[in-house]
Amino acid sequence: MKYLNLKRILILLLVVVFMTSENNIIAQQSNSIKLKVEKILDQLSLDEKISMLHGNSKFTISGVKRLGIPEWKMSDGPHGVREEINRHNWEPVGLDDDFATYLPVGTALSATWNPELAYKFGSVLGREARARNKDIILGPGINIHRTPLCGRNFEYMSEDPYLIRKLVVPYINGVQDQDVAACVKHFAANNQEYERFRVNAEIDERTLREIYLPGFKAAFTEAKALTAMTAYNKFRGKWCSENDYLLNEILRQEWKWDGVVISDWNGTHSTIDAANAGLDIEMGTEKDYDDYYFADALKEAVENGDLAIETINAKVRRILTVMHQTKVFDSSRSKGEFISERNFEVAKEVAEEAVVLLKNENTILPLDLSKIKSLAVIGENATRKHAIGGGSSGIKAKYEITPLEGLQNKLGDKVKINFAEGYKSSTKFDWSKGRVDTSDENFSYRKNLRNEAVGVAAESDYVILFMGLNHDYDMESVDRTEMILPYQQDELVKEILKANKNVIVVLIGGLALDLREWVNEVPAILQGWYAGSEAGNVFADILLGDVNPSGKLPFTFPKKLEDSPAYKFGDIPGNGLEVEYKEGIFVGYRYFDSYNVVPQFAFGHGLSYTTFNYSKVELSKNILNKSKTVDVFVTIENTGKVAGSEVIQLYIEDVVSSVERPKKELKGFEKIYLKSGETKEVKFQIDESILSFYDVESKNFKAEPGQFKIHIGSASDDIRLTTEFELSKEN
Ligand code: BGC
């Protein structure tokens, strides 16, 4: 006993010594960076300083050669390093070594609910950014999915701030561990693309704090993202790039964040206001570089005495600090790794865990090869590649396996594949005009394609339909106006069902769709997202059962647009210029749950080829003292025949509250892998912070003593176990 205690004390001492020396090293490093930065700052002329505060090409700011400061190079985007474009226009340079690993898009990453994969994802981005000699990656994009129509939802992560937080932190760590700065965007309230250059977002304080800011807060305070990109829109009447409340009060003072704030491209509107509000770098303005707000005009403002030189110094100091933190001046800086095998392996792993099995009636999936002689593969998305689309996040993939290729790779000549296009997109995206429908009045080609597909379906054992959207819809700068499928795909599915009932739909896209026309008739549906370089191979592995799906929806799939909260309460998109987030905190499942609206597929939903039994939930104690914690133990067993992963979700319900609260909120999750027959225990920890709401009066998060429920489930609408505890007044 005595010996045991001594051993414990010794271990504790060692930990303390280690942590202190670790802290000392960090403190020493930051002191030495400070000294180096001040030394450079002292030598810079005003002109040189100003040259570092605005773009000198589409994606760089100036260096200062005589002092050995290189140009600072930025690159889009959130799921792969963008191809090189010309310095002074948006045309691709046309190189043959600017390919990238096409990682599954942000929404797909979130559908994995796997923080470890988020770290690996970030590492790939960081490695490839370094190999392409970039200093800053313009991602992740983490704006909340407020409506199912936003053209950039596919780049973003989720409707839920907790899920975003848990994934964005490792993502950023992954990027920054490769000596590349992450640029978290778009700060803040950029939740629609419609009128993004003009719209003003009005959000009440509680909603801002509970829904729209926590992801950013985690990115800046937990992951310590080194740079931020402001949003195009206005927030409470002020452009985000000159928003004193967002940039100075919240980001810098409250969150004590000292990274570099970069404007979105062409998103700066003033010199003095923006400079004082905390913007550091102006990018992308469509003027001569000297005419940027942060170029000659900024110098003039200093010379006239309208702007303090210290404001300029602070900006340059921050830039130089981030340069040092990412080892810009250091020969030990990561050299990166260009489109390597292990990078593609990560793209594959993420895709495997991202695909969501939405429906699987009569366990039609996985397909049993012994019973199949022929397979109809139908849909434009069976052969369409998506990497390059979507706007600034588009990338030139080294390769992208299409769904048809994936099935061909997998099946060889074991099964006869009958391919038919079935529908053809009739849209084109144009930056000046937006999405344009190019279909003429003559729709006969559609009928012909449909008839051909129905013929192919009739003569095949099973039909796999790769349909949904493409990047004419999931596209920066333009929102959808409705949730229904384009190109008359509903008609196509219905006609095919008349010829063959064994239909499996794989939805490609980043948004929820209105599936009511056929959802009850189709036995199996998968959400396949834009799943990256290995998409086709992964879909084939999942359809054939070599990979057991484990993705969970990171957003609610409403039945119809009218069911979504922003539509119900407010105006999407309204007049486009003034948008009041009238639904408040009731975003996504918070609304569907609390208002008893049944979605098509709920937040957190995703099936598996195996079954899981949640047998027990136990608490370490039933009363939580304010400054303490309670442990929650959940026992779960794989009761099916195959191995699989499950995401155990923990939701909190505040039983009695002085303010309106959502029925339940996600406050914990854990993805675990279980072999057939295996049982595991998972532990969560509850503390006061996850019980709290934002109290507008005290301007703080606060938890009210009383009863709370813990719901443990496989989805927000599939709660398997519930227990209760009390938050006590005592400390
Ligand atoms: C987008 C940003 C992007 C930037 C540079 C803007 O239009 O909103 O997300 O990083 O362009 O391409």
XYZ file of C-alpha atoms and ligand atoms in Angstrom:
743
model
C 0.000 0.000 0.000
C 2.706 2.363 1.119
C 4.821 1.379 -1.876
C 1.902 2.025 -4.211
C 1.403 5.541 -2.830
C 5.073 6.311 -3.167
C 5.007 5.128 -6.759
C 2.029 7.375 -7.468
C 3.766 10.395 -5.953
C 6.869 9.726 -7.999
C 4.864 9.464 -11.237
C 3.026 12.660 -10.375
C 6.305 14.435 -9.724
C 7.713 13.260 -13.032
C 4.597 14.489 -14.863
C 4.860 17.893 -13.173
C 8.569 18.161 -14.019
C 7.876 17.143 -17.612
C 5.023 19.605 -17.989
C 6.993 22.434 -16.448
C 9.943 21.826 -18.731
C 7.569 21.499 -21.697
C 5.961 24.847 -20.734
C 9.394 26.360 -20.300
C 10.431 25.284 -23.755
C 7.263 26.788 -25.248
C 7.796 30.021 -23.304
C 11.433 30.186 -24.398
C 10.472 29.566 -28.003
C 7.859 32.282 -27.976
C 10.286 34.703 -26.319
C 12.904 34.006 -28.901
C 10.316 34.476 -31.702
C 9.326 37.795 -30.108
C 12.914 38.985 -30.121
C 13.466 37.955 -33.730
C 10.233 39.610 -34.841
C 11.075 42.884 -33.094
C 14.495 42.855 -34.678
C 13.023 42.563 -38.182
C 10.265 45.062 -37.441
C 12.837 47.661 -36.431
C 14.516 47.413 -39.787
C 11.402 47.664 -41.967
C 10.509 50.929 -43.665
C 6.876 52.072 -43.782
C 6.694 51.141 -47.477
C 7.962 47.665 -46.751
C 5.482 47.221 -43.938
C 2.587 48.350 -46.099
C 3.687 45.991 -48.884
C 3.140 43.087 -46.499
C -0.450 44.073 -45.748
C -2.039 43.540 -49.150
C -1.879 41.145 -52.042
C 0.783 41.593 -54.694
C -0.721 38.804 -56.781
C -3.876 36.720 -56.499
C -2.456 34.590 -53.695
C 0.686 36.217 -52.285
C 1.740 39.173 -50.236
C 5.062 40.817 -50.771
C 8.238 39.730 -49.056
C 11.176 41.998 -48.269
C 14.141 40.636 -50.112
C 16.862 42.643 -48.443
C 15.851 41.231 -45.053
C 15.318 37.699 -46.276
C 11.525 37.793 -45.878
C 10.037 35.690 -48.653
C 6.691 36.267 -50.354
C 3.916 34.702 -48.276
C 2.047 32.174 -50.368
C -1.546 31.187 -49.815
C -3.606 28.531 -51.489
C -7.166 27.314 -51.536
C -8.632 25.254 -50.214
C -10.317 23.086 -47.665
C -10.081 19.647 -49.356
C -6.975 19.811 -51.504
C -4.314 22.241 -52.649
C -5.673 24.210 -55.578
C -3.984 24.188 -58.985
C -1.694 27.118 -59.743
C -3.352 30.089 -61.321
C -1.635 33.032 -62.964
C -0.270 35.687 -60.682
C -2.593 38.384 -61.933
C -5.649 36.603 -63.288
C -7.737 33.584 -62.474
C -6.650 31.457 -65.427
C -4.790 28.252 -64.584
C -1.082 28.384 -65.345
C -1.355 24.983 -67.002
C 1.466 23.213 -65.178
C 1.861 19.471 -65.106
C 2.995 19.254 -61.491
C 0.227 21.046 -59.641
C -2.044 18.098 -59.029
C -3.369 17.249 -55.606
C -4.894 14.452 -53.643
C -8.612 15.071 -53.854
C -9.813 14.651 -50.284
C -13.500 14.093 -49.579
C -15.205 17.460 -49.037
C -15.814 19.024 -45.600
C -19.300 17.617 -45.149
C -17.997 14.144 -45.967
C -15.205 14.513 -43.425
C -17.790 15.427 -40.806
C -19.872 12.406 -41.728
C -17.007 10.211 -40.470
C -17.451 11.591 -36.940
C -13.838 10.586 -36.532
C -11.402 13.149 -35.060
C -8.381 10.942 -35.829
C -9.281 10.985 -39.495
C -9.691 14.744 -39.318
C -6.085 14.967 -38.121
C -4.879 12.749 -40.958
C -6.942 14.799 -43.419
C -5.287 17.994 -42.194
C -1.859 16.354 -42.398
C -2.379 15.482 -46.067
C -3.371 19.056 -46.801
C -0.375 20.358 -44.887
C 2.067 17.942 -46.519
C 0.863 18.744 -50.010
C 0.796 22.460 -49.284
C 4.438 22.302 -48.225
C 5.401 20.209 -51.205
C 3.840 22.912 -53.365
C 5.716 25.544 -51.360
C 2.651 27.142 -49.767
C 2.602 28.893 -46.416
C -1.127 29.153 -45.741
C -4.000 26.844 -46.595
C -7.271 28.716 -47.013
C -9.355 26.304 -45.008
C -11.105 24.815 -43.152
C -14.475 26.389 -43.943
C -16.705 25.929 -40.930
C -19.816 28.028 -41.377
C -22.921 26.426 -39.959
C -25.337 24.663 -42.303
C -28.241 26.956 -41.560
C -30.361 25.967 -44.533
C -30.313 23.010 -46.899
C -29.866 25.388 -49.821
C -26.491 27.035 -49.220
C -24.226 26.495 -52.207
C -21.158 26.050 -49.983
C -22.565 23.632 -47.431
C -20.542 20.874 -49.091
C -17.309 22.673 -48.109
C -18.521 23.276 -44.578
C -18.896 20.740 -41.849
C -22.196 20.566 -40.079
C -25.290 22.141 -38.560
C -23.950 21.289 -35.113
C -21.273 23.365 -33.366
C -20.098 20.532 -31.126
C -19.435 18.195 -34.044
C -17.598 20.980 -35.851
C -15.495 21.711 -32.799
C -14.456 18.104 -32.333
C -13.364 17.767 -35.960
C -11.977 21.177 -36.743
C -9.418 21.108 -33.930
C -7.594 17.960 -35.134
C -7.970 19.099 -38.765
C -6.119 22.339 -37.965
C -3.529 20.546 -35.846
C -2.916 18.239 -38.784
C -2.312 21.149 -41.144
C -0.213 23.206 -38.755
C 1.960 20.287 -37.633
C 3.284 20.408 -41.192
C 4.506 24.005 -40.721
C 1.612 25.461 -42.698
C -0.854 27.975 -41.277
C -4.536 27.092 -41.464
C -6.889 29.926 -42.417
C -10.251 29.361 -40.815
C -13.108 30.836 -42.832
C -15.456 32.628 -43.163
C -15.625 34.603 -39.963
C -18.576 34.949 -39.409
C -22.230 34.369 -40.258
C -21.627 33.522 -43.909
C -24.471 31.047 -44.134
C -25.770 31.728 -47.597
C -24.206 32.519 -50.926
C -27.147 34.475 -52.278
C -26.102 38.141 -52.230
C -23.014 37.195 -50.268
C -21.317 40.471 -51.223
C -24.150 42.570 -49.833
C -26.233 40.660 -47.322
C -26.464 41.716 -43.683
C -26.902 38.922 -41.126
C -28.838 39.788 -37.986
C -28.282 37.209 -35.280
C -29.229 37.597 -31.652
C -26.434 37.273 -29.113
C -27.441 33.943 -27.616
C -27.747 32.305 -31.019
C -24.428 33.748 -32.087
C -22.697 32.352 -29.015
C -24.379 28.957 -28.947
C -24.562 28.122 -32.648
C -22.438 30.291 -34.914
C -19.302 30.950 -32.861
C -18.295 27.780 -30.959
C -16.631 26.177 -34.000
C -14.564 29.314 -34.557
C -13.762 29.634 -30.898
C -12.428 26.084 -30.817
C -10.430 26.689 -33.986
C -8.761 29.799 -32.578
C -8.415 28.962 -28.904
C -8.048 25.169 -28.818
C -6.329 24.447 -32.129
C -4.701 27.876 -32.218
C -5.299 28.310 -35.912
C -2.782 30.883 -37.068
C -4.891 32.833 -39.533
C -8.542 33.719 -40.090
C -10.508 34.817 -43.146
C -13.303 37.301 -42.728
C -16.649 36.710 -44.411
C -17.987 38.784 -47.304
C -21.270 39.658 -45.639
C -22.163 42.231 -43.056
C -22.878 41.257 -39.497
C -25.203 43.572 -37.550
C -24.789 46.214 -40.189
C -20.979 46.195 -40.430
C -18.839 44.393 -42.993
C -17.154 41.405 -41.405
C -13.776 42.676 -42.619
C -14.217 45.818 -40.518
C -16.384 44.463 -37.781
C -15.010 45.737 -34.518
C -17.267 43.479 -32.467
C -16.238 40.281 -34.231
C -12.587 41.050 -34.794
C -11.497 43.197 -31.875
C -13.915 42.438 -29.092
C -14.480 38.734 -29.604
C -11.541 37.398 -31.554
C -8.724 39.431 -30.083
C -9.875 40.551 -26.644
C -12.181 37.812 -25.481
C -10.465 34.866 -27.144
C -7.010 36.426 -26.744
C -6.140 35.347 -30.258
C -3.166 36.939 -31.894
C -3.107 35.426 -35.361
C -3.432 37.138 -38.726
C -6.802 38.262 -40.097
C -7.078 38.108 -43.882
C -9.983 39.506 -45.843
C -11.917 37.304 -48.218
C -10.982 38.056 -51.798
C -12.447 41.415 -52.695
C -14.096 41.612 -49.307
C -12.422 44.780 -47.976
C -14.414 48.018 -47.990
C -12.344 50.634 -46.226
C -8.892 51.619 -45.077
C -9.065 53.190 -41.631
C -12.142 51.379 -40.333
C -10.833 47.992 -41.444
C -7.343 48.698 -40.126
C -8.667 49.765 -36.726
C -11.158 46.928 -36.550
C -8.352 44.400 -36.759
C -8.033 43.351 -40.399
C -4.368 42.628 -41.150
C -4.220 41.728 -44.837
C -6.369 42.740 -47.793
C -6.594 40.168 -50.551
C -8.238 39.838 -53.915
C -9.553 43.326 -54.486
C -10.173 43.838 -58.198
C -7.992 46.944 -58.544
C -4.330 47.651 -59.182
C -2.427 46.479 -56.149
C -1.357 50.007 -55.231
C -5.005 51.034 -55.214
C -5.988 48.501 -52.582
C -7.435 49.976 -49.381
C -4.425 48.533 -47.575
C -1.828 49.897 -50.028
C -1.164 53.572 -50.828
C -4.259 54.684 -48.924
C -3.036 52.941 -45.797
C 0.353 54.621 -46.041
C -1.310 57.974 -46.527
C -3.497 57.402 -43.476
C -0.398 56.853 -41.362
C 1.435 59.810 -42.830
C -1.577 62.067 -42.287
C -1.807 60.942 -38.707
C -5.220 59.332 -39.261
C -3.882 55.949 -38.288
C -1.339 55.140 -35.614
C 1.899 53.571 -36.816
C 1.506 51.136 -33.931
C -1.596 49.747 -35.670
C 0.548 48.958 -38.713
C 3.339 47.556 -36.572
C 0.920 45.264 -34.766
C -0.212 43.824 -38.094
C 3.292 43.243 -39.394
C 4.313 41.823 -36.039
C 1.508 39.273 -36.248
C 2.489 38.286 -39.783
C 6.141 37.861 -38.889
C 5.181 35.865 -35.818
C 3.081 33.434 -37.837
C 5.939 33.179 -40.333
C 8.223 32.163 -37.498
C 5.664 29.800 -35.999
C 5.443 27.984 -39.327
C 9.261 27.977 -39.656
C 9.381 30.148 -42.755
C 12.949 31.170 -41.886
C 14.033 27.789 -40.658
C 15.891 25.140 -42.652
C 14.180 22.410 -40.613
C 10.800 23.380 -42.063
C 8.753 20.486 -43.426
C 9.398 19.856 -47.111
C 6.022 18.218 -47.449
C 5.047 15.306 -49.559
C 3.461 15.497 -52.939
C 0.497 13.256 -53.894
C 2.070 10.250 -52.200
C 0.530 6.854 -51.773
C -0.169 7.493 -48.108
C -1.959 10.734 -48.963
C -4.323 8.858 -51.279
C -4.706 6.201 -48.608
C -6.050 8.888 -46.251
C -8.473 10.098 -48.929
C -9.695 6.504 -49.147
C -9.983 5.983 -45.394
C -11.992 9.170 -45.018
C -14.310 8.210 -47.877
C -14.844 4.748 -46.396
C -16.014 6.216 -43.124
C -17.937 9.079 -44.700
C -20.476 7.229 -46.818
C -23.805 7.085 -44.988
C -26.164 4.170 -45.383
C -29.463 6.015 -45.180
C -31.776 3.113 -45.829
C -31.373 -0.641 -46.291
C -34.685 -2.446 -46.433
C -34.627 -6.228 -46.365
C -30.853 -5.912 -46.118
C -30.615 -5.612 -49.873
C -27.077 -4.372 -49.232
C -24.377 -5.548 -49.319
C -24.945 -7.095 -52.709
C -24.473 -10.832 -52.801
C -22.300 -11.568 -55.819
C -23.349 -15.187 -55.933
C -26.854 -14.049 -56.805
C -25.977 -11.449 -59.376
C -25.222 -11.945 -63.017
C -25.887 -8.457 -64.239
C -25.856 -4.999 -62.762
C -27.343 -1.859 -64.267
C -25.236 1.184 -63.428
C -27.252 4.280 -64.236
C -26.826 8.010 -63.863
C -24.653 10.820 -65.088
C -22.895 10.792 -61.732
C -21.665 7.259 -62.438
C -19.112 8.717 -64.824
C -18.864 12.370 -63.841
C -15.788 13.694 -62.072
C -16.260 16.437 -59.497
C -12.858 17.486 -58.129
C -12.392 20.619 -60.176
C -15.862 22.018 -59.457
C -17.435 24.041 -56.693
C -15.542 27.327 -57.020
C -12.438 28.224 -55.048
C -12.322 24.794 -53.393
C -12.013 22.995 -56.735
C -8.777 21.123 -57.300
C -6.926 19.412 -60.097
C -6.999 15.860 -58.815
C -4.122 13.599 -59.709
C -6.865 11.081 -60.287
C -10.509 10.556 -59.402
C -12.058 7.125 -59.667
C -15.630 7.419 -60.896
C -18.335 5.105 -59.527
C -18.517 3.178 -62.798
C -14.743 2.683 -62.839
C -14.840 1.592 -59.200
C -17.396 -1.104 -59.943
C -15.526 -2.199 -63.049
C -12.280 -2.405 -61.050
C -13.983 -4.475 -58.422
C -16.125 -6.775 -60.501
C -13.963 -7.356 -63.581
C -15.831 -9.890 -65.665
C -17.539 -11.533 -62.700
C -20.709 -9.557 -63.339
C -22.027 -7.989 -66.520
C -22.287 -4.235 -66.045
C -24.913 -2.496 -68.165
C -24.347 1.232 -68.122
C -26.822 3.911 -69.159
C -26.610 7.622 -68.476
C -30.311 7.968 -67.657
C -30.264 11.758 -67.356
C -28.034 14.546 -68.459
C -27.314 17.754 -66.617
C -28.547 20.807 -68.424
C -26.826 23.425 -66.298
C -23.631 25.361 -66.598
C -22.001 27.543 -64.050
C -20.714 30.920 -65.100
C -19.086 33.305 -62.585
C -20.786 36.328 -64.085
C -24.229 34.788 -64.511
C -24.340 32.098 -61.835
C -25.996 28.780 -62.596
C -27.550 28.824 -66.025
C -29.963 26.251 -67.342
C -28.913 25.550 -70.889
C -31.656 23.076 -71.759
C -33.652 23.975 -74.831
C -37.369 23.440 -75.123
C -36.777 20.104 -76.758
C -36.715 17.632 -73.918
C -36.892 14.581 -76.157
C -33.269 13.711 -75.414
C -34.284 13.285 -71.789
C -36.963 10.799 -72.747
C -34.516 8.877 -74.880
C -31.952 8.687 -72.093
C -34.646 7.624 -69.649
C -36.008 4.936 -71.974
C -32.553 3.562 -72.527
C -31.958 3.411 -68.767
C -35.289 1.700 -68.136
C -34.363 -0.887 -70.778
C -31.023 -1.522 -69.109
C -32.704 -1.760 -65.681
C -35.230 -4.274 -66.972
C -32.559 -6.647 -68.210
C -30.349 -6.472 -65.072
C -30.622 -8.189 -61.703
C -29.923 -5.035 -59.711
C -29.819 -1.344 -60.464
C -27.392 1.109 -58.927
C -28.323 4.687 -59.596
C -25.630 7.311 -59.107
C -27.552 10.548 -59.086
C -28.091 13.719 -57.059
C -26.248 16.951 -57.615
C -23.013 18.214 -59.101
C -20.994 21.375 -58.703
C -23.398 23.446 -60.758
C -25.501 23.198 -57.594
C -22.983 22.651 -54.821
C -21.252 25.817 -55.820
C -19.705 28.879 -54.300
C -21.580 32.120 -54.994
C -24.939 30.567 -55.738
C -27.558 28.907 -53.569
C -30.182 26.435 -54.587
C -33.729 27.735 -54.629
C -35.440 24.437 -53.953
C -34.651 21.031 -52.530
C -36.005 18.887 -55.324
C -33.698 16.987 -57.624
C -32.732 18.683 -60.870
C -32.787 17.196 -64.375
C -36.042 15.301 -63.794
C -34.259 12.621 -61.816
C -37.418 11.874 -59.816
C -39.133 10.760 -63.019
C -36.135 8.635 -63.896
C -36.204 6.769 -60.569
C -39.940 6.204 -60.798
C -39.712 4.812 -64.317
C -36.844 2.538 -63.370
C -38.766 1.227 -60.376
C -41.499 0.066 -62.747
C -38.939 -2.084 -64.545
C -36.914 -3.322 -61.562
C -37.563 -3.042 -57.838
C -33.982 -3.878 -56.796
C -32.833 -0.299 -56.937
C -29.998 1.156 -54.897
C -29.610 4.910 -55.025
C -26.250 6.522 -54.313
C -26.668 10.250 -53.820
C -23.765 12.418 -54.857
C -23.767 15.928 -53.416
C -23.341 17.985 -50.309
C -26.905 19.027 -49.580
C -30.114 17.476 -48.350
C -32.595 16.698 -51.107
C -36.336 16.249 -51.249
C -36.704 12.528 -51.936
C -40.417 12.146 -51.249
C -41.341 11.104 -54.779
C -39.681 7.706 -54.439
C -37.990 7.336 -51.050
C -40.468 4.727 -49.809
C -40.183 2.627 -52.952
C -36.406 2.394 -53.181
C -35.026 -0.286 -50.850
C -31.540 1.149 -50.316
C -30.076 4.637 -50.320
C -26.507 5.733 -49.680
C -25.243 9.272 -49.242
C -21.975 9.293 -51.141
C -21.005 13.013 -51.001
C -18.108 14.187 -53.175
C -15.889 11.476 -51.837
C -12.501 12.360 -53.258
C -9.920 10.624 -55.397
C -10.905 7.118 -54.333
C -14.677 7.669 -54.421
C -15.524 5.013 -57.019
C -13.432 2.284 -55.397
C -14.920 3.054 -52.006
C -18.506 2.974 -53.275
C -17.810 -0.428 -54.848
C -16.285 -1.736 -51.602
C -19.312 -0.582 -49.652
C -21.901 -1.868 -52.123
C -20.219 -5.264 -52.139
C -19.703 -5.404 -48.380
C -15.908 -5.239 -48.213
C -16.301 -2.062 -46.224
C -19.064 -1.778 -43.655
C -20.550 1.738 -43.763
C -20.157 3.785 -40.600
C -20.880 7.369 -41.677
C -23.494 9.423 -39.857
C -25.303 12.466 -41.194
C -23.720 15.721 -39.993
C -26.930 17.563 -40.860
C -30.647 16.916 -40.899
C -32.224 15.738 -44.116
C -35.658 17.409 -44.056
C -38.496 15.888 -46.038
C -39.138 19.159 -47.768
C -37.808 22.685 -47.780
C -40.853 24.036 -45.950
C -39.889 21.860 -42.959
C -36.528 23.488 -42.443
C -36.373 26.017 -39.586
C -34.925 28.954 -41.510
C -37.787 28.590 -43.949
C -40.434 28.134 -41.237
C -39.410 31.048 -39.074
C -37.808 33.420 -41.401
C -36.854 34.186 -44.838
C -34.556 32.182 -47.000
C -33.229 34.011 -48.753
C -35.664 36.872 -48.189
C -34.789 40.002 -50.076
C -31.206 38.864 -49.884
C -29.980 42.013 -48.235
C -31.309 41.755 -44.711
C -31.473 38.296 -43.226
C -32.672 37.882 -39.717
C -31.942 34.475 -38.234
C -35.394 34.310 -36.703
C -35.186 30.608 -35.926
C -32.534 31.531 -33.347
C -30.884 28.556 -31.694
C -33.322 26.169 -33.351
C -31.021 25.165 -36.178
C -31.089 21.659 -37.658
C -32.052 18.855 -35.271
C -32.476 21.339 -32.433
C -35.548 22.502 -34.321
C -36.825 19.177 -35.664
C -36.634 17.581 -32.212
C -38.076 20.448 -30.262
C -40.932 21.142 -32.652
C -41.720 17.493 -33.375
C -41.105 17.740 -37.088
C -40.145 14.382 -38.511
C -37.242 14.639 -40.937
C -36.554 12.282 -43.799
C -33.295 11.290 -42.161
C -32.218 12.678 -38.812
C -28.969 14.282 -37.761
C -26.585 11.533 -36.674
C -28.422 8.875 -38.670
C -26.464 6.204 -40.501
C -26.969 2.438 -40.697
C -24.489 -0.405 -40.718
C -24.361 -3.940 -42.106
C -24.254 -5.117 -38.524
C -26.383 -4.344 -35.473
C -25.389 -2.811 -32.166
C -27.003 -3.369 -28.836
C -26.743 -0.555 -26.324
C -27.173 -2.504 -23.144
C -26.246 -0.285 -20.243
C -25.655 3.295 -19.194
C -24.228 4.006 -15.765
C -23.143 7.160 -14.000
C -20.300 7.474 -11.523
C -22.684 9.551 -9.380
C -26.138 11.032 -9.663
C -25.292 14.471 -8.451
C -22.833 16.726 -10.209
C -21.265 19.399 -8.065
C -20.592 22.562 -10.021
C -16.835 22.303 -10.234
C -16.705 18.525 -10.569
C -17.377 15.913 -13.220
C -19.565 12.859 -13.653
C -18.452 9.854 -15.694
C -20.914 8.148 -17.984
C -20.266 4.530 -18.937
C -22.058 2.999 -21.895
C -21.882 -0.662 -22.814
C -22.352 -1.630 -26.404
C -22.182 -4.924 -28.251
C -21.922 -5.823 -31.909
C -24.777 -8.292 -32.211
C -24.511 -8.850 -35.948
C -22.431 -11.141 -38.101
C -19.817 -8.706 -39.346
C -17.400 -6.258 -37.780
C -18.332 -2.604 -37.877
C -17.955 0.817 -36.346
C -20.600 2.708 -34.483
C -20.792 6.320 -33.385
C -22.205 6.454 -29.885
C -23.852 9.825 -29.475
C -24.495 11.597 -26.197
C -27.174 14.267 -26.050
C -28.031 16.444 -23.070
C -31.525 17.574 -22.163
C -32.095 20.311 -19.624
C -35.292 19.195 -17.911
C -36.308 22.522 -16.394
C -34.823 25.774 -17.551
C -35.546 29.458 -17.175
C -34.946 29.937 -20.903
C -36.149 28.040 -23.922
C -33.702 25.258 -24.726
C -33.591 22.689 -27.513
C -35.033 19.297 -26.643
C -31.529 17.914 -26.739
C -28.025 18.870 -27.801
C -25.051 16.793 -28.875
C -22.359 17.003 -26.199
C -20.295 13.891 -26.749
C -19.641 11.122 -29.252
C -17.232 8.280 -29.685
C -16.652 6.129 -32.727
C -15.699 2.581 -31.875
C -14.895 -0.499 -33.891
C -16.368 -3.800 -32.747
C -15.825 -7.264 -34.093
C -18.857 -9.473 -34.412
C -19.921 -10.483 -30.909
C -17.550 -8.037 -29.247
C -18.616 -5.802 -26.338
C -16.969 -2.560 -25.261
C -17.509 0.057 -22.639
C -17.240 3.699 -23.613
C -16.678 6.488 -21.146
C -17.858 10.082 -21.430
C -17.324 12.871 -18.963
C -19.902 15.480 -18.064
C -19.077 18.811 -16.532
C -20.954 22.025 -15.997
C -19.758 23.577 -19.244
C -21.665 21.178 -21.467
C -24.886 21.817 -19.588
C -24.853 25.530 -20.044
C -26.584 28.024 -22.277
C -25.537 31.571 -23.096
C -27.046 33.954 -20.630
C -27.458 37.329 -22.306
C -27.706 39.223 -19.050
C -24.476 38.076 -17.461
C -22.853 37.720 -20.911
C -21.630 34.307 -19.948
C -22.413 30.660 -20.353
C -24.342 29.433 -17.380
C -25.788 26.127 -16.189
C -28.805 26.161 -13.931
C -28.863 23.671 -11.065
C -31.518 20.992 -11.431
C -32.273 17.818 -13.350
C -30.612 16.913 -16.639
C -31.155 13.917 -18.857
C -28.468 12.102 -20.772
C -29.653 10.458 -23.960
C -27.384 7.890 -25.555
C -28.168 6.931 -29.098
C -27.188 5.815 -32.534
C -28.784 8.938 -34.070
C -30.575 12.017 -32.794
C -33.874 10.210 -33.474
C -32.683 6.804 -32.311
C -32.056 7.142 -28.597
C -31.362 3.784 -27.003
C -30.687 4.656 -23.360
C -31.570 7.546 -21.084
C -30.486 8.385 -17.585
C -30.721 11.390 -15.297
C -28.619 13.337 -12.870
C -28.821 16.535 -10.921
C -26.566 19.550 -11.186
C -26.174 20.727 -7.635
C -25.739 24.306 -6.425
C -22.688 23.251 -4.461
C -19.190 23.448 -5.760
C -13.829 32.560 -51.342
C -12.779 32.083 -50.373
C -11.528 31.729 -51.118
C -11.064 32.940 -51.888
C -9.782 32.723 -52.682
C -13.326 33.657 -52.244
O -14.231 33.914 -53.246
O -14.981 32.996 -50.647
O -13.269 31.009 -49.635
O -10.566 31.238 -50.267
O -12.070 33.309 -52.810
O -9.994 31.905 -53.771
